[in-house]
Amino acid sequence: MHNLLNDKKVAIIGAGPVGLTMAKLLQQNGVEVSVYERDKDSKTRIWGGTLDLHAGSGQEALKKAGLLEKYYENALPMGVNIADEHAKILSTTEITPENQFDNPEINRNDLRNLLLDSLKTGTVIWDGKLTNLEESNGKWLLQFDNIPDETADFVIIANGGMSKARYYVNETEVEDTGTFIIQGDIPKPEVNCPEFYHLCGGKRLMAAYKGNLLVANPYNSGALTYGIIFKKPEEWSHENQLNFQNPDEIIKFFLNRFSDWAEVYKELFRETKFFVGLPTRKLPLNKPWKTDRPLPITLIGDSAHLMPPFAGQGVNTGLVDTLTLSENLFNGKFETIEAAINDYEQKMFVYASEAQSASSENEIEMQDPDFSFMKFIH
């Protein structure tokens, strides 16, 4: 097989699902690759709700990596309950033999461990926050906090939308999209918030009323995780005005915002001991990337095309990146690494722009005070 990376060392920055999948696809083709991750070790808890990899996109990358069956073993097919503000179930979507593999939910750490177990021992270098990247004697010189300098022939940036390393390729600024999400989780929900846990009925639960949206999953590695989604208040023009170090302040904020919702929702808020708040952001694809790169380097995943999570496309689009780029590197159609990268980026701009547009359209709908998940789902 034609391999543009023979005798080349590849450095991937970021050990998220996209970076680790890229590493696996490279190792399958005999490439020497190291992944550098700022997390202290593999046990570092990744905050956030479950991920669902879609048939036809994210799942195709895992299939190519030989990991699709392991994903199915570790993921949970989940139905959906849509409720109103009075905690009345309006609609239920059940899991069937036909749809069970469409997009089952997986805990983020479980997905990381699945990918790590597939890689050669020592592939990921932990506690390695990249601080500088420059050309030196025909190679990339990578400098880190806490670990020694490294060199590589080809660098793939996969460490998220707020990455500073991506400026070597793309200087476009990240934009806030106008929505704010507050995430909370409750361990042992069957004990700590039994009424809400019962309302979920073993399914993801969604509710929307007067511009406040709730999305919850009762099964996230022993915890119930949920997100509250709302249009960012105008008075938060510069900074959000909540102190996330003070859970009582967030609970008070929710009890006020959800004052006309049923008590079962208020139980959920009162039992939450830890919150994270984040504005939704987008990395636009409306400007060309740098063409004067001194050595092979590119972006994949959120580093390339950060988007709000309102179409379920973020990680799935990133996994399509891994397929597209790896295919170009090994299919024999390109004479140089740079040509393979250029073709990947042209294709990525098209499909990632479509995914961003779908997410933006959904976000506009969801900001409408009359928005209903009933319309959204059906």
GROMACS .gro file of C-alpha atoms in nm:
model
  378
    1MET     CA    1   0.000   0.000   0.000
    2HIS     CA    2   0.123   0.348  -0.088
    3ASN     CA    3   0.207   0.525   0.238
    4LEU     CA    4   0.304   0.893   0.242
    5LEU     CA    5   0.411   0.857   0.604
    6ASN     CA    6   0.681   0.592   0.566
    7ASP     CA    7   0.966   0.679   0.804
    8LYS     CA    8   0.772   0.985   0.925
    9LYS     CA    9   0.687   1.068   1.286
   10VAL     CA   10   0.337   1.209   1.346
   11ALA     CA   11   0.239   1.412   1.653
   12ILE     CA   12  -0.129   1.448   1.744
   13ILE     CA   13  -0.221   1.718   1.994
   14GLY     CA   14  -0.520   1.612   2.204
   15ALA     CA   15  -0.646   1.273   2.328
   16GLY     CA   16  -1.016   1.326   2.270
   17PRO     CA   17  -1.218   1.080   2.060
   18VAL     CA   18  -1.102   1.240   1.734
   19GLY     CA   19  -0.732   1.250   1.819
   20LEU     CA   20  -0.728   0.893   1.949
   21THR     CA   21  -0.921   0.759   1.649
   22MET     CA   22  -0.678   0.935   1.417
   23ALA     CA   23  -0.390   0.770   1.603
   24LYS     CA   24  -0.550   0.427   1.565
   25LEU     CA   25  -0.603   0.473   1.191
   26LEU     CA   26  -0.239   0.577   1.152
   27GLN     CA   27  -0.107   0.285   1.359
   28GLN     CA   28  -0.311   0.044   1.148
   29ASN     CA   29  -0.095   0.157   0.858
   30GLY     CA   30   0.233   0.117   1.043
   31VAL     CA   31   0.289   0.486   1.116
   32GLU     CA   32   0.488   0.604   1.418
   33VAL     CA   33   0.254   0.834   1.610
   34SER     CA   34   0.244   0.997   1.952
   35VAL     CA   35  -0.055   1.172   2.110
   36TYR     CA   36   0.012   1.455   2.356
   37GLU     CA   37  -0.260   1.530   2.610
   38ARG     CA   38  -0.274   1.794   2.882
   39ASP     CA   39  -0.482   1.573   3.116
   40LYS     CA   40  -0.270   1.432   3.400
   41ASP     CA   41  -0.347   1.068   3.317
   42SER     CA   42  -0.605   0.838   3.160
   43LYS     CA   43  -0.811   0.839   3.478
   44THR     CA   44  -0.885   1.213   3.459
   45ARG     CA   45  -1.261   1.248   3.447
   46ILE     CA   46  -1.392   1.404   3.128
   47TRP     CA   47  -1.680   1.634   3.214
   48GLY     CA   48  -2.000   1.629   3.009
   49GLY     CA   49  -2.293   1.427   2.890
   50THR     CA   50  -2.278   1.107   2.692
   51LEU     CA   51  -2.184   1.100   2.325
   52ASP     CA   52  -2.377   0.929   2.048
   53LEU     CA   53  -2.193   0.822   1.736
   54HIS     CA   54  -2.411   0.819   1.428
   55ALA     CA   55  -2.450   0.545   1.172
   56GLY     CA   56  -2.303   0.677   0.847
   57SER     CA   57  -2.051   0.916   1.007
   58GLY     CA   58  -1.890   0.860   1.348
   59GLN     CA   59  -1.960   0.488   1.341
   60GLU     CA   60  -1.789   0.457   1.002
   61ALA     CA   61  -1.462   0.579   1.155
   62LEU     CA   62  -1.484   0.325   1.439
   63LYS     CA   63  -1.566   0.054   1.185
   64LYS     CA   64  -1.253   0.143   0.987
   65ALA     CA   65  -1.058   0.130   1.314
   66GLY     CA   66  -1.201  -0.216   1.391
   67LEU     CA   67  -1.377  -0.085   1.702
   68LEU     CA   68  -1.744  -0.066   1.606
   69GLU     CA   69  -1.846  -0.383   1.790
   70LYS     CA   70  -1.666  -0.264   2.105
   71TYR     CA   71  -1.856   0.065   2.078
   72TYR     CA   72  -2.186  -0.126   2.064
   73GLU     CA   73  -2.079  -0.332   2.367
   74ASN     CA   74  -2.001  -0.021   2.572
   75ALA     CA   75  -2.282   0.206   2.448
   76LEU     CA   76  -2.646   0.211   2.552
   77PRO     CA   77  -2.932   0.248   2.302
   78MET     CA   78  -3.174   0.493   2.460
   79GLY     CA   79  -3.528   0.598   2.388
   80VAL     CA   80  -3.661   0.949   2.451
   81ASN     CA   81  -3.935   1.083   2.674
   82ILE     CA   82  -4.059   1.433   2.595
   83ALA     CA   83  -4.226   1.599   2.891
   84ASP     CA   84  -4.397   1.933   2.953
   85GLU     CA   85  -4.336   2.177   3.237
   86HIS     CA   86  -4.595   1.994   3.448
   87ALA     CA   87  -4.394   1.668   3.418
   88LYS     CA   88  -4.654   1.512   3.192
   89ILE     CA   89  -4.505   1.278   2.929
   90LEU     CA   90  -4.612   1.404   2.586
   91SER     CA   91  -4.430   1.156   2.365
   92THR     CA   92  -4.215   0.845   2.397
   93THR     CA   93  -3.969   0.706   2.145
   94GLU     CA   94  -3.882   0.343   2.215
   95ILE     CA   95  -3.572   0.150   2.119
   96THR     CA   96  -3.644  -0.118   1.859
   97PRO     CA   97  -3.431  -0.387   1.694
   98GLU     CA   98  -3.430  -0.164   1.385
   99ASN     CA   99  -3.298   0.153   1.551
  100GLN     CA  100  -3.087   0.022   1.840
  101PHE     CA  101  -2.759   0.074   1.658
  102ASP     CA  102  -2.843   0.413   1.504
  103ASN     CA  103  -2.679   0.626   1.774
  104PRO     CA  104  -2.639   0.455   2.113
  105GLU     CA  105  -2.505   0.672   2.399
  106ILE     CA  106  -2.158   0.620   2.546
  107ASN     CA  107  -1.988   0.775   2.849
  108ARG     CA  108  -1.696   0.996   2.744
  109ASN     CA  109  -1.441   0.816   2.964
  110ASP     CA  110  -1.565   0.478   2.843
  111LEU     CA  111  -1.508   0.589   2.485
  112ARG     CA  112  -1.161   0.719   2.572
  113ASN     CA  113  -1.070   0.389   2.739
  114LEU     CA  114  -1.203   0.188   2.445
  115LEU     CA  115  -0.978   0.386   2.211
  116LEU     CA  116  -0.676   0.382   2.445
  117ASP     CA  117  -0.695   0.005   2.477
  118SER     CA  118  -0.669  -0.025   2.098
  119LEU     CA  119  -0.344   0.174   2.077
  120LYS     CA  120   0.013   0.058   2.132
  121THR     CA  121   0.136   0.101   2.489
  122GLY     CA  122   0.289   0.446   2.537
  123THR     CA  123   0.118   0.607   2.237
  124VAL     CA  124  -0.038   0.877   2.459
  125ILE     CA  125   0.195   1.105   2.653
  126TRP     CA  126  -0.002   1.247   2.947
  127ASP     CA  127   0.045   1.575   3.135
  128GLY     CA  128   0.179   1.724   2.813
  129LYS     CA  129   0.035   2.069   2.753
  130LEU     CA  130   0.177   2.213   2.429
  131THR     CA  131   0.335   2.555   2.485
  132ASN     CA  132   0.518   2.618   2.159
  133LEU     CA  133   0.542   2.481   1.807
  134GLU     CA  134   0.804   2.589   1.553
  135GLU     CA  135   1.009   2.468   1.258
  136SER     CA  136   1.358   2.352   1.350
  137ASN     CA  137   1.604   2.180   1.114
  138GLY     CA  138   1.333   2.053   0.880
  139LYS     CA  139   1.108   1.916   1.154
  140TRP     CA  140   0.845   2.047   1.392
  141LEU     CA  141   0.982   2.119   1.739
  142LEU     CA  142   0.714   2.075   2.004
  143GLN     CA  143   0.761   2.220   2.352
  144PHE     CA  144   0.547   2.135   2.652
  145ASP     CA  145   0.486   2.207   3.016
  146ASN     CA  146   0.617   1.921   3.233
  147ILE     CA  147   0.759   1.693   2.962
  148PRO     CA  148   1.069   1.715   2.738
  149ASP     CA  149   1.066   1.867   2.389
  150GLU     CA  150   0.969   1.642   2.099
  151THR     CA  151   1.006   1.654   1.722
  152ALA     CA  152   0.774   1.539   1.444
  153ASP     CA  153   0.745   1.548   1.065
  154PHE     CA  154   0.369   1.603   1.063
  155VAL     CA  155   0.149   1.763   1.331
  156ILE     CA  156  -0.226   1.708   1.362
  157ILE     CA  157  -0.403   1.949   1.596
  158ALA     CA  158  -0.703   1.788   1.770
  159ASN     CA  159  -0.721   1.961   2.108
  160GLY     CA  160  -1.050   2.146   2.081
  161GLY     CA  161  -1.205   2.465   1.955
  162MET     CA  162  -1.023   2.688   2.203
  163SER     CA  163  -0.686   2.550   2.095
  164LYS     CA  164  -0.404   2.801   2.064
  165ALA     CA  165  -0.204   2.558   1.852
  166ARG     CA  166  -0.457   2.585   1.570
  167TYR     CA  167  -0.332   2.940   1.495
  168TYR     CA  168  -0.048   2.782   1.298
  169VAL     CA  169  -0.317   2.686   1.045
  170ASN     CA  170  -0.617   2.909   1.103
  171GLU     CA  171  -0.639   3.253   1.265
  172THR     CA  172  -1.019   3.281   1.253
  173GLU     CA  173  -1.158   3.380   1.592
  174VAL     CA  174  -1.410   3.164   1.779
  175GLU     CA  175  -1.754   3.327   1.807
  176ASP     CA  176  -2.020   3.297   2.076
  177THR     CA  177  -2.349   3.191   1.916
  178GLY     CA  178  -2.582   3.341   2.176
  179THR     CA  179  -2.686   3.034   2.375
  180PHE     CA  180  -2.574   2.934   2.724
  181ILE     CA  181  -2.569   2.580   2.865
  182ILE     CA  182  -2.546   2.489   3.231
  183GLN     CA  183  -2.462   2.125   3.299
  184GLY     CA  184  -2.515   1.938   3.622
  185ASP     CA  185  -2.486   1.579   3.737
  186ILE     CA  186  -2.621   1.376   4.025
  187PRO     CA  187  -2.459   1.049   4.135
  188LYS     CA  188  -2.691   0.764   4.230
  189PRO     CA  189  -2.997   0.944   4.093
  190GLU     CA  190  -3.229   0.659   4.194
  191VAL     CA  191  -3.147   0.760   4.555
  192ASN     CA  192  -3.075   1.132   4.528
  193CYS     CA  193  -3.349   1.248   4.289
  194PRO     CA  194  -3.586   0.949   4.271
  195GLU     CA  195  -3.890   1.134   4.133
  196PHE     CA  196  -3.702   1.283   3.840
  197TYR     CA  197  -3.521   0.954   3.781
  198HIS     CA  198  -3.860   0.781   3.767
  199LEU     CA  199  -3.992   1.046   3.525
  200CYS     CA  200  -3.706   0.963   3.285
  201GLY     CA  201  -3.830   0.603   3.275
  202GLY     CA  202  -3.492   0.470   3.166
  203LYS     CA  203  -3.485   0.708   2.869
  204ARG     CA  204  -3.333   1.044   2.788
  205LEU     CA  205  -3.577   1.314   2.890
  206MET     CA  206  -3.637   1.644   2.712
  207ALA     CA  207  -3.860   1.933   2.816
  208ALA     CA  208  -3.902   2.290   2.689
  209TYR     CA  209  -4.110   2.582   2.812
  210LYS     CA  210  -4.083   2.957   2.754
  211GLY     CA  211  -3.726   2.947   2.628
  212ASN     CA  212  -3.588   2.711   2.893
  213LEU     CA  213  -3.483   2.371   2.761
  214LEU     CA  214  -3.383   2.067   2.967
  215VAL     CA  215  -3.211   1.757   2.832
  216ALA     CA  216  -3.129   1.476   3.078
  217ASN     CA  217  -2.973   1.130   3.066
  218PRO     CA  218  -3.026   0.909   3.374
  219TYR     CA  219  -2.754   0.663   3.272
  220ASN     CA  220  -2.409   0.821   3.249
  221SER     CA  221  -2.171   0.584   3.428
  222GLY     CA  222  -2.374   0.581   3.748
  223ALA     CA  223  -2.478   0.946   3.735
  224LEU     CA  224  -2.768   1.141   3.590
  225THR     CA  225  -2.636   1.425   3.374
  226TYR     CA  226  -2.843   1.710   3.241
  227GLY     CA  227  -2.810   2.035   3.053
  228ILE     CA  228  -3.021   2.349   3.081
  229ILE     CA  229  -3.017   2.548   2.757
  230PHE     CA  230  -3.133   2.909   2.721
  231LYS     CA  231  -3.063   3.223   2.524
  232LYS     CA  232  -2.779   3.415   2.685
  233PRO     CA  233  -2.929   3.715   2.871
  234GLU     CA  234  -2.835   4.053   2.726
  235GLU     CA  235  -2.697   4.165   3.062
  236TRP     CA  236  -2.437   3.889   3.027
  237SER     CA  237  -2.282   4.069   2.731
  238HIS     CA  238  -1.925   4.028   2.853
  239GLU     CA  239  -1.924   3.761   3.123
  240ASN     CA  240  -2.189   3.534   3.264
  241GLN     CA  241  -2.294   3.667   3.599
  242LEU     CA  242  -2.311   3.339   3.787
  243ASN     CA  243  -2.048   3.200   4.021
  244PHE     CA  244  -2.013   2.832   3.938
  245GLN     CA  245  -1.798   2.779   4.246
  246ASN     CA  246  -2.116   2.838   4.448
  247PRO     CA  247  -2.377   2.569   4.365
  248ASP     CA  248  -2.638   2.737   4.586
  249GLU     CA  249  -2.626   3.042   4.359
  250ILE     CA  250  -2.696   2.827   4.052
  251ILE     CA  251  -2.980   2.645   4.229
  252LYS     CA  252  -3.138   2.978   4.323
  253PHE     CA  253  -3.103   3.096   3.962
  254PHE     CA  254  -3.279   2.781   3.838
  255LEU     CA  255  -3.557   2.791   4.097
  256ASN     CA  256  -3.634   3.144   3.983
  257ARG     CA  257  -3.616   3.062   3.609
  258PHE     CA  258  -3.822   2.745   3.654
  259SER     CA  259  -4.065   2.880   3.912
  260ASP     CA  260  -4.369   2.770   3.709
  261TRP     CA  261  -4.233   2.419   3.639
  262ALA     CA  262  -4.336   2.112   3.839
  263GLU     CA  263  -4.172   2.031   4.171
  264VAL     CA  264  -3.996   1.726   4.024
  265TYR     CA  265  -3.771   1.956   3.820
  266LYS     CA  266  -3.692   2.167   4.127
  267GLU     CA  267  -3.590   1.848   4.311
  268LEU     CA  268  -3.337   1.789   4.033
  269PHE     CA  269  -3.179   2.131   4.081
  270ARG     CA  270  -3.174   2.117   4.461
  271GLU     CA  271  -2.991   1.783   4.462
  272THR     CA  272  -2.715   1.898   4.226
  273LYS     CA  273  -2.386   1.970   4.399
  274PHE     CA  274  -2.172   2.065   4.100
  275PHE     CA  275  -2.243   2.275   3.792
  276VAL     CA  276  -2.051   2.384   3.484
  277GLY     CA  277  -2.160   2.671   3.263
  278LEU     CA  278  -2.046   2.742   2.911
  279PRO     CA  279  -2.150   2.963   2.621
  280THR     CA  280  -2.201   2.782   2.292
  281ARG     CA  281  -1.933   2.869   2.040
  282LYS     CA  282  -1.857   2.828   1.674
  283LEU     CA  283  -1.535   2.835   1.472
  284PRO     CA  284  -1.654   2.969   1.134
  285LEU     CA  285  -1.530   2.818   0.810
  286ASN     CA  286  -1.578   3.138   0.611
  287LYS     CA  287  -1.209   3.222   0.563
  288PRO     CA  288  -0.936   3.020   0.391
  289TRP     CA  289  -0.669   2.860   0.606
  290LYS     CA  290  -0.301   2.950   0.582
  291THR     CA  291  -0.122   2.820   0.275
  292ASP     CA  292   0.233   2.913   0.381
  293ARG     CA  293   0.280   2.633   0.631
  294PRO     CA  294   0.649   2.547   0.656
  295LEU     CA  295   0.587   2.175   0.723
  296PRO     CA  296   0.285   1.940   0.712
  297ILE     CA  297   0.024   2.043   0.970
  298THR     CA  298  -0.356   2.040   0.979
  299LEU     CA  299  -0.660   2.053   1.208
  300ILE     CA  300  -0.926   1.793   1.284
  301GLY     CA  301  -1.230   1.788   1.510
  302ASP     CA  302  -1.335   2.094   1.710
  303SER     CA  303  -0.999   2.256   1.638
  304ALA     CA  304  -1.110   2.270   1.276
  305HIS     CA  305  -1.484   2.336   1.301
  306LEU     CA  306  -1.616   2.390   1.654
  307MET     CA  307  -1.996   2.405   1.650
  308PRO     CA  308  -2.281   2.414   1.905
  309PRO     CA  309  -2.418   2.072   2.007
  310PHE     CA  310  -2.765   2.122   1.860
  311ALA     CA  311  -2.747   1.876   1.573
  312GLY     CA  312  -2.534   1.608   1.739
  313GLN     CA  313  -2.273   1.665   1.470
  314GLY     CA  314  -1.961   1.780   1.657
  315VAL     CA  315  -1.777   1.459   1.740
  316ASN     CA  316  -1.932   1.281   1.441
  317THR     CA  317  -1.796   1.542   1.200
  318GLY     CA  318  -1.456   1.515   1.369
  319LEU     CA  319  -1.456   1.139   1.318
  320VAL     CA  320  -1.536   1.192   0.950
  321ASP     CA  321  -1.220   1.407   0.945
  322THR     CA  322  -1.015   1.110   1.062
  323LEU     CA  323  -1.157   0.890   0.787
  324THR     CA  324  -1.107   1.149   0.514
  325LEU     CA  325  -0.754   1.242   0.613
  326SER     CA  326  -0.634   0.885   0.670
  327GLU     CA  327  -0.785   0.771   0.340
  328ASN     CA  328  -0.596   1.047   0.158
  329LEU     CA  329  -0.268   0.958   0.326
  330PHE     CA  330  -0.284   0.592   0.227
  331ASN     CA  331  -0.488   0.562  -0.096
  332GLY     CA  332  -0.200   0.629  -0.336
  333LYS     CA  333  -0.372   0.921  -0.509
  334PHE     CA  334  -0.144   1.196  -0.377
  335GLU     CA  335   0.224   1.258  -0.434
  336THR     CA  336   0.290   1.452  -0.114
  337ILE     CA  337   0.155   1.481   0.241
  338GLU     CA  338   0.072   1.845   0.167
  339ALA     CA  339  -0.145   1.745  -0.131
  340ALA     CA  340  -0.330   1.488   0.078
  341ILE     CA  341  -0.388   1.750   0.350
  342ASN     CA  342  -0.510   2.009   0.101
  343ASP     CA  343  -0.765   1.771  -0.050
  344TYR     CA  344  -0.886   1.667   0.298
  345GLU     CA  345  -0.934   2.032   0.397
  346GLN     CA  346  -1.131   2.113   0.082
  347LYS     CA  347  -1.367   1.822   0.148
  348MET     CA  348  -1.391   1.902   0.518
  349PHE     CA  349  -1.490   2.264   0.452
  350VAL     CA  350  -1.793   2.134   0.260
  351TYR     CA  351  -1.928   1.871   0.500
  352ALA     CA  352  -1.836   2.061   0.818
  353SER     CA  353  -2.003   2.377   0.687
  354GLU     CA  354  -2.320   2.175   0.628
  355ALA     CA  355  -2.304   2.039   0.984
  356GLN     CA  356  -2.250   2.387   1.126
  357SER     CA  357  -2.548   2.517   0.929
  358ALA     CA  358  -2.773   2.240   1.064
  359SER     CA  359  -2.660   2.318   1.417
  360SER     CA  360  -2.720   2.692   1.370
  361GLU     CA  361  -3.069   2.636   1.227
  362ASN     CA  362  -3.160   2.418   1.525
  363GLU     CA  363  -3.016   2.675   1.766
  364ILE     CA  364  -3.233   2.952   1.620
  365GLU     CA  365  -3.541   2.731   1.661
  366MET     CA  366  -3.449   2.637   2.015
  367GLN     CA  367  -3.415   3.002   2.121
  368ASP     CA  368  -3.780   3.062   2.028
  369PRO     CA  369  -3.993   3.088   2.347
  370ASP     CA  370  -4.255   2.871   2.174
  371PHE     CA  371  -4.007   2.598   2.084
  372SER     CA  372  -4.125   2.241   2.140
  373PHE     CA  373  -3.917   1.924   2.133
  374MET     CA  374  -4.224   1.757   1.982
  375LYS     CA  375  -4.168   1.952   1.661
  376PHE     CA  376  -3.792   1.902   1.688
  377ILE     CA  377  -3.809   1.525   1.720
  378HIS     CA  378  -4.090   1.468   1.474
   0.00000   0.00000   0.00000
